[in-house]
CSV table of N, CA and C in Angstrom, one decimal:
chain,number,residue,atom,x,y,z
N,18,UNK,N,100.2,95.4,93.0
N,18,UNK,CA,99.2,96.2,93.7
N,18,UNK,C,99.1,95.7,95.2
N,19,UNK,N,99.1,94.4,95.4
N,19,UNK,CA,98.9,93.8,96.7
N,19,UNK,C,100.1,94.2,97.6
N,20,UNK,N,101.3,94.3,97.0
N,20,UNK,CA,102.5,94.7,97.8
N,20,UNK,C,102.3,96.1,98.3
N,21,UNK,N,101.8,97.0,97.5
N,21,UNK,CA,101.5,98.3,97.9
N,21,UNK,C,100.5,98.4,99.0
N,22,UNK,N,99.4,97.7,98.9
N,22,UNK,CA,98.4,97.7,99.9
N,22,UNK,C,98.9,97.2,101.2
N,23,UNK,N,99.7,96.1,101.1
N,23,UNK,CA,100.2,95.5,102.4
N,23,UNK,C,101.2,96.5,103.1
N,24,UNK,N,101.9,97.2,102.3
N,24,UNK,CA,102.8,98.2,102.9
N,24,UNK,C,102.1,99.3,103.6
N,25,UNK,N,101.0,99.8,102.9
N,25,UNK,CA,100.2,100.8,103.5
N,25,UNK,C,99.5,100.3,104.8
N,26,UNK,N,99.0,99.1,104.8
N,26,UNK,CA,98.3,98.5,106.0
N,26,UNK,C,99.3,98.5,107.1
N,27,UNK,N,100.6,98.1,106.8
N,27,UNK,CA,101.6,98.0,107.8
N,27,UNK,C,101.8,99.4,108.5
N,28,UNK,N,101.9,100.4,107.6
N,28,UNK,CA,102.1,101.8,108.1
N,28,UNK,C,100.9,102.2,109.1
N,29,UNK,N,99.7,101.9,108.6
N,29,UNK,CA,98.5,102.2,109.4
N,29,UNK,C,98.5,101.5,110.8
N,30,UNK,N,98.9,100.2,110.8
N,30,UNK,CA,98.9,99.5,112.0
N,30,UNK,C,99.8,100.1,113.1
N,31,UNK,N,100.9,100.8,112.6
N,31,UNK,CA,101.8,101.4,113.5
N,31,UNK,C,101.5,102.8,114.0
N,32,UNK,N,100.4,103.3,113.5
N,32,UNK,CA,100.0,104.7,113.8
N,32,UNK,C,99.2,104.7,115.2
N,33,UNK,N,99.5,105.8,115.9
N,33,UNK,CA,98.7,106.1,117.1
N,33,UNK,C,97.7,107.1,116.8
N,34,UNK,N,96.5,107.0,117.2
N,34,UNK,CA,95.4,108.0,117.0
N,34,UNK,C,94.9,107.9,115.6
N,35,UNK,N,94.9,106.8,114.9
N,35,UNK,CA,94.4,106.6,113.6
N,35,UNK,C,92.9,106.9,113.5
N,36,UNK,N,92.5,107.6,112.5
N,36,UNK,CA,91.0,107.9,112.3
N,36,UNK,C,90.4,106.6,111.7
N,37,UNK,N,89.4,106.1,112.4
N,37,UNK,CA,88.7,104.9,111.9
N,37,UNK,C,88.1,105.2,110.5
N,38,UNK,N,88.1,104.2,109.7
N,38,UNK,CA,87.5,104.4,108.3
N,38,UNK,C,86.1,105.0,108.4
N,39,UNK,N,85.9,106.0,107.5
N,39,UNK,CA,84.6,106.6,107.4
N,39,UNK,C,84.1,106.3,106.0
N,40,UNK,N,82.8,106.2,105.9
N,40,UNK,CA,82.2,105.9,104.6
N,40,UNK,C,82.4,107.0,103.6
N,41,UNK,N,82.6,106.7,102.3
N,41,UNK,CA,82.7,107.7,101.3
N,41,UNK,C,81.4,108.0,100.7
N,42,UNK,N,81.3,109.1,100.0
N,42,UNK,CA,80.1,109.4,99.2
N,42,UNK,C,78.9,109.9,100.1
N,43,UNK,N,79.1,110.2,101.3
N,43,UNK,CA,78.0,110.6,102.2
N,43,UNK,C,78.2,112.0,102.6
N,44,UNK,N,79.0,112.8,101.9
N,44,UNK,CA,79.3,114.1,102.3
N,44,UNK,C,80.4,114.6,101.5
N,45,UNK,N,81.4,115.2,102.1
N,45,UNK,CA,82.6,115.8,101.5
N,45,UNK,C,83.7,114.8,101.6
N,46,UNK,N,84.3,114.3,100.5
N,46,UNK,CA,85.4,113.4,100.5
N,46,UNK,C,86.7,114.3,100.1
N,47,UNK,N,87.7,114.2,100.9
N,47,UNK,CA,88.9,115.0,100.7
N,47,UNK,C,90.1,114.1,100.6
N,48,UNK,N,91.0,114.4,99.6
N,48,UNK,CA,92.3,113.8,99.6
N,48,UNK,C,93.3,114.8,100.0
N,49,UNK,N,93.9,114.7,101.2
N,49,UNK,CA,94.9,115.6,101.7
N,49,UNK,C,96.2,115.2,101.2
N,50,UNK,N,96.9,115.9,100.3
N,50,UNK,CA,98.1,115.5,99.7
N,50,UNK,C,99.3,116.2,100.3
N,51,UNK,N,100.4,115.5,100.6
N,51,UNK,CA,101.6,116.0,101.0
N,51,UNK,C,102.7,115.7,100.0
N,52,UNK,N,103.4,116.6,99.5
N,52,UNK,CA,104.3,116.5,98.4
N,52,UNK,C,105.7,115.9,98.9
N,53,UNK,N,105.6,114.9,99.7
N,53,UNK,CA,106.9,114.2,100.1
N,53,UNK,C,106.4,112.8,100.6
N,54,UNK,N,107.3,112.0,101.1
N,54,UNK,CA,107.0,110.7,101.5
N,54,UNK,C,106.2,110.7,102.8
N,55,UNK,N,105.7,109.5,103.2
N,55,UNK,CA,104.9,109.4,104.4
N,55,UNK,C,105.6,109.8,105.6
N,56,UNK,N,106.9,109.4,105.8
N,56,UNK,CA,107.6,109.7,107.0
N,56,UNK,C,107.9,111.2,107.2
N,57,UNK,N,108.1,111.9,106.1
N,57,UNK,CA,108.3,113.3,106.1
N,57,UNK,C,107.0,114.0,106.4
N,58,UNK,N,106.0,113.6,105.7
N,58,UNK,CA,104.6,114.2,105.8
N,58,UNK,C,104.1,114.1,107.2
N,59,UNK,N,104.2,112.9,107.8
N,59,UNK,CA,103.6,112.6,109.1
N,59,UNK,C,104.5,113.2,110.2
N,60,UNK,N,105.6,113.7,109.9
N,60,UNK,CA,106.4,114.5,111.0
N,60,UNK,C,106.0,115.9,111.0
N,61,UNK,N,105.1,116.3,110.0
N,61,UNK,CA,104.7,117.7,110.0
N,61,UNK,C,103.4,117.8,110.8
N,62,UNK,N,103.5,118.5,111.9
N,62,UNK,CA,102.4,118.7,112.8
N,62,UNK,C,101.2,119.4,112.2
N,63,UNK,N,101.5,120.3,111.3
N,63,UNK,CA,100.4,121.1,110.6
N,63,UNK,C,99.6,120.1,109.7
N,64,UNK,N,100.2,119.2,109.0
N,64,UNK,CA,99.5,118.2,108.2
N,64,UNK,C,98.7,117.3,109.1
N,65,UNK,N,99.2,116.9,110.2
N,65,UNK,CA,98.4,116.0,111.1
N,65,UNK,C,97.2,116.8,111.7
N,66,UNK,N,97.4,118.1,112.0
N,66,UNK,CA,96.3,118.9,112.6
N,66,UNK,C,95.2,119.0,111.6
N,67,UNK,N,95.5,119.3,110.3
N,67,UNK,CA,94.5,119.5,109.3
N,67,UNK,C,93.8,118.2,109.0
N,68,UNK,N,94.5,117.1,109.0
N,68,UNK,CA,93.9,115.8,108.8
N,68,UNK,C,92.9,115.5,110.0
N,69,UNK,N,93.3,115.7,111.2
N,69,UNK,CA,92.4,115.5,112.3
N,69,UNK,C,91.2,116.4,112.3
N,70,UNK,N,91.4,117.7,111.9
N,70,UNK,CA,90.4,118.6,111.9
N,70,UNK,C,89.3,118.2,110.9
N,71,UNK,N,89.7,117.9,109.7
N,71,UNK,CA,88.7,117.5,108.6
N,71,UNK,C,87.9,116.3,109.1
N,72,UNK,N,88.6,115.3,109.6
N,72,UNK,CA,87.9,114.1,110.1
N,72,UNK,C,87.1,114.3,111.3
N,73,UNK,N,87.2,115.4,112.0
N,73,UNK,CA,86.4,115.6,113.2
N,73,UNK,C,85.0,116.0,112.8
N,74,UNK,N,84.8,116.5,111.6
N,74,UNK,CA,83.5,116.9,111.1
N,74,UNK,C,82.7,115.7,110.6
N,75,UNK,N,81.4,115.6,111.1
N,75,UNK,CA,80.5,114.6,110.6
N,75,UNK,C,80.2,114.9,109.1
N,76,UNK,N,80.3,113.9,108.3
N,76,UNK,CA,80.0,114.1,106.9
N,76,UNK,C,81.2,114.4,106.1
N,77,UNK,N,82.4,114.5,106.7
N,77,UNK,CA,83.6,114.8,106.0
N,77,UNK,C,84.5,113.6,106.1
N,78,UNK,N,85.1,113.1,105.0
N,78,UNK,CA,86.0,112.0,105.0
N,78,UNK,C,87.3,112.5,104.4
N,79,UNK,N,88.4,112.4,105.2
N,79,UNK,CA,89.7,112.9,104.7
N,79,UNK,C,90.7,111.7,104.7
N,80,UNK,N,91.3,111.5,103.5
N,80,UNK,CA,92.3,110.5,103.4
N,80,UNK,C,93.6,111.2,103.0
N,81,UNK,N,94.7,110.5,103.3
N,81,UNK,CA,96.1,111.1,103.1
N,81,UNK,C,96.7,110.5,101.9
N,82,UNK,N,97.4,111.4,101.1
N,82,UNK,CA,98.2,110.9,99.9
N,82,UNK,C,99.6,111.5,100.0
N,83,UNK,N,100.6,110.6,99.8
N,83,UNK,CA,102.0,111.0,99.9
N,83,UNK,C,102.7,110.6,98.6
N,84,UNK,N,103.8,111.2,98.4
N,84,UNK,CA,104.7,110.8,97.3
N,84,UNK,C,105.2,109.4,97.6
N,85,UNK,N,105.1,108.5,96.7
N,85,UNK,CA,105.5,107.1,96.9
N,85,UNK,C,107.0,107.0,97.2
N,86,UNK,N,107.3,106.1,98.1
N,86,UNK,CA,108.7,105.7,98.3
N,86,UNK,C,109.3,105.2,97.0
N,87,UNK,N,110.6,105.2,96.8
N,87,UNK,CA,111.1,104.8,95.5
N,87,UNK,C,110.8,103.3,95.2
N,88,UNK,N,110.7,102.4,96.2
N,88,UNK,CA,110.4,101.0,95.8
N,88,UNK,C,108.9,100.9,95.5
N,89,UNK,N,108.0,101.7,96.1
N,89,UNK,CA,106.6,101.7,95.7
N,89,UNK,C,106.4,102.3,94.4
N,90,UNK,N,107.2,103.4,94.1
N,90,UNK,CA,107.1,104.0,92.8
N,90,UNK,C,107.5,103.1,91.7
N,91,UNK,N,108.5,102.3,91.9
N,91,UNK,CA,108.9,101.3,90.9
N,91,UNK,C,107.8,100.2,90.7
N,92,UNK,N,107.2,99.8,91.8
N,92,UNK,CA,106.1,98.8,91.7
N,92,UNK,C,104.9,99.4,90.9
N,93,UNK,N,104.6,100.7,91.2
N,93,UNK,CA,103.5,101.3,90.5
N,93,UNK,C,103.8,101.4,89.0
N,94,UNK,N,105.0,101.7,88.6
N,94,UNK,CA,105.4,101.8,87.2
N,94,UNK,C,105.4,100.4,86.6
N,95,UNK,N,105.9,99.4,87.3
N,95,UNK,CA,105.9,98.0,86.8
N,95,UNK,C,104.6,97.5,86.5
N,96,UNK,N,103.6,97.7,87.4
N,96,UNK,CA,102.3,97.1,87.3
N,96,UNK,C,101.3,98.0,86.6
N,97,UNK,N,101.6,99.3,86.5
N,97,UNK,CA,100.6,100.3,85.9
N,97,UNK,C,99.5,100.6,86.9
N,98,UNK,N,99.7,100.3,88.1
N,98,UNK,CA,98.7,100.5,89.1
N,98,UNK,C,98.5,102.0,89.4
N,99,UNK,N,97.3,102.4,89.8
N,99,UNK,CA,97.1,103.8,90.1
N,99,UNK,C,97.6,104.2,91.5
N,100,UNK,N,97.9,105.5,91.7
N,100,UNK,CA,98.2,105.9,93.0
N,100,UNK,C,97.1,105.6,94.0
N,101,UNK,N,97.4,105.3,95.2
N,101,UNK,CA,96.4,105.0,96.2
N,101,UNK,C,96.6,106.0,97.4
N,102,UNK,N,95.5,106.3,98.1
N,102,UNK,CA,95.6,107.0,99.3
N,102,UNK,C,96.0,106.0,100.4
N,103,UNK,N,96.5,106.5,101.5
N,103,UNK,CA,97.0,105.7,102.6
N,103,UNK,C,95.9,104.9,103.2
N,104,UNK,N,94.7,105.5,103.3
N,104,UNK,CA,93.6,104.8,103.9
N,104,UNK,C,93.0,103.9,102.9
């Protein structure tokens, strides 16, 4: 599980325009899912626009979920860890 979190933190550190963490449970929490890997999903400008739009509203927290890369998928299966959002 720690390997997965470290990988996601590394991805987030490399992002430009990252939405700062917003508190959960104080409004509408959204998991915006893209049915492919992070690199494919984040190259989609429509996905980025929807993510930015949701997070621009006060009281809305939007996190991104992607299909795990093969090595992360193997780690999830090996450890029985749940899927995680990128944030």
